[in-house]
Coordinates of C-alpha atoms in Angstrom, one line a residue:
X9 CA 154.5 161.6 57.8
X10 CA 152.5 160.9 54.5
X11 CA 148.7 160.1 55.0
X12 CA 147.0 157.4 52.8
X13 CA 143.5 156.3 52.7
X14 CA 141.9 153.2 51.4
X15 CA 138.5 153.6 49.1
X16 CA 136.1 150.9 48.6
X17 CA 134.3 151.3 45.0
X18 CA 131.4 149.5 44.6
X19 CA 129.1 149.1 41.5
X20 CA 126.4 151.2 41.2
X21 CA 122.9 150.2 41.8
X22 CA 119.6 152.7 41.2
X23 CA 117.2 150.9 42.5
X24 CA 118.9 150.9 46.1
X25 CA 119.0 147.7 48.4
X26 CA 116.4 145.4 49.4
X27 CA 116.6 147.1 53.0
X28 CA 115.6 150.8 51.6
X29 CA 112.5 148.7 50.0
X30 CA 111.5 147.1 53.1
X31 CA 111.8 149.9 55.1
X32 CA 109.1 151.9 52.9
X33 CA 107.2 149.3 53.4
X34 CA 105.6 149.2 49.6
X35 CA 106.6 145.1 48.7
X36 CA 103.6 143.4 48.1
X37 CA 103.5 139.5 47.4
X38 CA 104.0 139.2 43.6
X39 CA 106.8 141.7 43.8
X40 CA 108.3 139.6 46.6
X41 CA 107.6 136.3 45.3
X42 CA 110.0 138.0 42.1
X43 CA 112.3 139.6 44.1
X44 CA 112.7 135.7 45.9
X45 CA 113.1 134.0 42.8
X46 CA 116.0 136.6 41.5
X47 CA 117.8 135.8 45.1
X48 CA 116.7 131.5 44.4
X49 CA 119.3 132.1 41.2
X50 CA 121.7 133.9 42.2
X51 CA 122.2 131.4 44.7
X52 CA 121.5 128.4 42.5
X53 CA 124.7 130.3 40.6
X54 CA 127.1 130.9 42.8
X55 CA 126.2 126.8 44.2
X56 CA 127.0 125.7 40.7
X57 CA 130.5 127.3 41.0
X58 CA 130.8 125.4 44.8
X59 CA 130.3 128.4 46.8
X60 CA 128.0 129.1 49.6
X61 CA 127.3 132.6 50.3
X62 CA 126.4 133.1 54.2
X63 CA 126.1 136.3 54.0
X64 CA 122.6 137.1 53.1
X65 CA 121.0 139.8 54.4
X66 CA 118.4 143.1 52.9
X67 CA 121.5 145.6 52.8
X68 CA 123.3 143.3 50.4
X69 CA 121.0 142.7 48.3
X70 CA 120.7 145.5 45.1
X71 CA 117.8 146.2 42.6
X72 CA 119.4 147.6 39.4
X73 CA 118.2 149.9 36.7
X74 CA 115.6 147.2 35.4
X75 CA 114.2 146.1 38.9
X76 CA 116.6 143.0 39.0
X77 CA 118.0 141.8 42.1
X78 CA 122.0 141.2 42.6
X79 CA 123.7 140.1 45.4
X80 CA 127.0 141.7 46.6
X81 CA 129.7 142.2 49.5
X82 CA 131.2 138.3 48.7
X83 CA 133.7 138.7 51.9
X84 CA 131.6 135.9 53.7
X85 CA 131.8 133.6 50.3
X86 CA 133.3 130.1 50.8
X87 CA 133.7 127.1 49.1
X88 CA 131.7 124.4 49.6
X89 CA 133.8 121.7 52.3
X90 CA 132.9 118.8 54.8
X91 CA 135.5 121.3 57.0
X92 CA 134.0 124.5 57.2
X93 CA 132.4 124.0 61.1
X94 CA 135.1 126.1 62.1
X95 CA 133.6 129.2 59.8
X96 CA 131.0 130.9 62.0
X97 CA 130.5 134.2 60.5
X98 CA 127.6 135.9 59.9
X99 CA 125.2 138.4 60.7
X100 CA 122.6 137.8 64.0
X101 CA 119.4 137.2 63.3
X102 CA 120.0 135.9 59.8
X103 CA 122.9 133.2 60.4
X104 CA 121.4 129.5 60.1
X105 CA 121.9 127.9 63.7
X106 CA 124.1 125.3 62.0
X107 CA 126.8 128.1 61.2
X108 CA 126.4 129.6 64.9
X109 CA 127.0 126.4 66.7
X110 CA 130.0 125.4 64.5
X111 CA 128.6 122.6 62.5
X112 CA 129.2 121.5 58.6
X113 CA 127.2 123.4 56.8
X114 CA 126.2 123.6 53.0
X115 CA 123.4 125.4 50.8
X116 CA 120.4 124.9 53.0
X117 CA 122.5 127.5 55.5
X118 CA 121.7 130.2 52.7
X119 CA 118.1 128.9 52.8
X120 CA 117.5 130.0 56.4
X121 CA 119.0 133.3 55.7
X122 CA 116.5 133.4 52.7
X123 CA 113.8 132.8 54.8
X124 CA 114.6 135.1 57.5
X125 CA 114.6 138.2 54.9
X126 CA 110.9 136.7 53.3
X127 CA 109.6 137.2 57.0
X128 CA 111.2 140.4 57.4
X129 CA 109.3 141.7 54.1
X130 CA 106.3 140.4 55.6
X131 CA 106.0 141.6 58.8
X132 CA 108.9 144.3 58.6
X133 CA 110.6 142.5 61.3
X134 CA 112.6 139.4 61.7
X135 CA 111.8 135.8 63.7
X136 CA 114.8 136.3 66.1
X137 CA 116.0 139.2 68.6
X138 CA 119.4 139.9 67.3
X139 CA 121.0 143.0 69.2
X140 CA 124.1 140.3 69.9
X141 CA 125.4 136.8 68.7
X142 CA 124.4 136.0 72.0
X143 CA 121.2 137.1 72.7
X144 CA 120.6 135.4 68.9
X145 CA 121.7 132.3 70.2
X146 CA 119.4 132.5 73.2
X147 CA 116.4 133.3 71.5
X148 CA 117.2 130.6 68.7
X149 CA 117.6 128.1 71.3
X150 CA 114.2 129.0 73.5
X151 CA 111.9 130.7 70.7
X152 CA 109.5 127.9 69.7
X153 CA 107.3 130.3 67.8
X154 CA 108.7 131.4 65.3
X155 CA 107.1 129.8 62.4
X156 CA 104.2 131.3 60.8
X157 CA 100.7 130.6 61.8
X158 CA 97.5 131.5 59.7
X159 CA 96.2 133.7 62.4
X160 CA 99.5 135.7 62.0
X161 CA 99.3 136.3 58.5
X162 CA 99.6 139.6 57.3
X163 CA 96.8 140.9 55.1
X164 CA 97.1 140.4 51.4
X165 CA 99.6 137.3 52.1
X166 CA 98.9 134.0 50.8
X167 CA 99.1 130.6 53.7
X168 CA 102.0 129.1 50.2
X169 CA 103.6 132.0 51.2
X170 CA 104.0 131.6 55.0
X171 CA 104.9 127.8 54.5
X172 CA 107.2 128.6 52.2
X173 CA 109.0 130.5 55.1
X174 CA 108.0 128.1 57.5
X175 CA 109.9 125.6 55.6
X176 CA 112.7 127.5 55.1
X177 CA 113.3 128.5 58.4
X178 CA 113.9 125.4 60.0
X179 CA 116.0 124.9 62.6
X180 CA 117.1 121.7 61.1
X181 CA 119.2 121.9 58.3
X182 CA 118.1 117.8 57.1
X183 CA 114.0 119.3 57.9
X184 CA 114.5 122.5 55.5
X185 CA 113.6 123.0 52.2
X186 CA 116.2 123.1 49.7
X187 CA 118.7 120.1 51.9
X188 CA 117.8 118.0 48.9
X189 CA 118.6 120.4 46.3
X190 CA 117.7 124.3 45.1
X191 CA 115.1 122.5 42.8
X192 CA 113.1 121.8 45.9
X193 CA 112.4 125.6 46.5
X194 CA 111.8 126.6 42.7
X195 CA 109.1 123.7 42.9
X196 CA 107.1 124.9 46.0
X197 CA 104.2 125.5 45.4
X198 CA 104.0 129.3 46.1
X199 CA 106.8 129.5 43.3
X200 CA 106.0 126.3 41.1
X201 CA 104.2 128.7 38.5
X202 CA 107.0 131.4 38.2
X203 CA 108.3 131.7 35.0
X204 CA 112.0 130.8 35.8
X205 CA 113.3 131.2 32.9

C-alpha cells in the first residue's frame, strides 16, 4: 500500500508570533499600543470585505521582517450573517461569550478577543481560566473581576491603557467598544494620537 502525506506550507515570518513575544516578556506599552493598532487594521480589513475573523489569538498573530504585525490561520474566517449563532468555534479563553452561548455575533466578537491578548501582554496572563470550553464558560459566567482596576496596574502601564481593555472586554457585546463601528477603538483615547496612517 502506497503512503501519502499532507504538508501545510505557511509564509514565513522572522520576527516570530506575538506569543514568542509575550512569553519573553520584553513588550512595553508603545510597542504594544503599535503592535494593537496593526491588529485594529487588519481587522478593520478583513470587516471591509464582510468577514469576521474569531480566531484571534498571540500564536496567530506574526511580526515580519520590518516589525509589522499579520494575521494568519483564516480556518475560523466567516462572513458577516444575522445566521451565524450556530458557529461557535473558537479558542477558550479568548472566544467572546456571544460566540460560546450561540448568539449572532458581528465585529465587536473580534474586539473581545482583542482585548483578551492586550491583558495577556500586560500581565502575561489572561482574564479567564481556560483549560476547557467548560471551565471557560464557568469562570465567564461567575468571574466579576475581571476588568482592570488602577491598583492592579502593572508598572509602567498607563490607566487609557487598562480602560481601553476594560472596554473591550465587555461581556456585552451592545456595552463594548467598537459595537458602533472600528472607528470607536482608533479614537480612544489611549490610541487617538497614533499616527494611523
Amino acid at each position: 500500500m502506497l503512503k501519502s502525506s499532507f504538508y501545510l506550507l505557511k509564509k514565513y515570518y522572522p520576527g516570530g508570533d506575538l506569543r514568542y513575544q509575550i512569553n519573553r516578556k520584553t513588550l512595553y506599552e508603545e510597542r504594544t499600543k503599535f503592535i494593537i493598532a496593526n491588529i485594529i487594521l487588519g481587522l478593520e480589513f478583513l470587516q471591509s470585505k464582510g468577514y469576521l475573523y474569531r480566531n484571534l489569538i498571540p500564536e496567530n498573530i506574526f511580526f515580519d521582517k520590518k516589525g509589522y504585525l499579520h494575521l494568519t490561520d483564516m480556518t475560523l474566517l466567516r462572513e458577516m450573517s444575522d445566521i451565524n449563532f450556530l458557529e461557535t468555534s473558537g479558542n477558550p479563553g479568548y472566544m467572546a461569550p456571544e460566540i460560546l452561548f450561540r448568539q449572532i455575533h458581528g465585529i465587536e466578537s473580534d474586539f473581545f478577543s482583542l482585548g483578551i491578548t492586550l491583558y495577556e501582554i500586560m500581565f502575561n496572563k489572561i482574564p479567564f481560566k481556560s483549560n476547557s470550553r467548560e471551565e471557560y464558560l464557568n469562570d465567564l459566567i461567575n468571574n466579576q473581576n475581571a476588568l482592570i482596576k488602577e491598583d492592579d496596574l502593572s508598572v509602567g502601564w498607563s490607566r487609557e491603557c487598562a480602560d481601553f481593555i476594560n472596554k473591550c472586554i465587555q461581556k456585552k457585546p451592545e456595552l463594548r467598544i467598537g459595537y458602533e463601528g472600528i472607528e470607536e477603538l482608533k479614537n480612544h483615547i489611549w490610541l487617538k494620537d497614533f499616527e494611523w496612517e
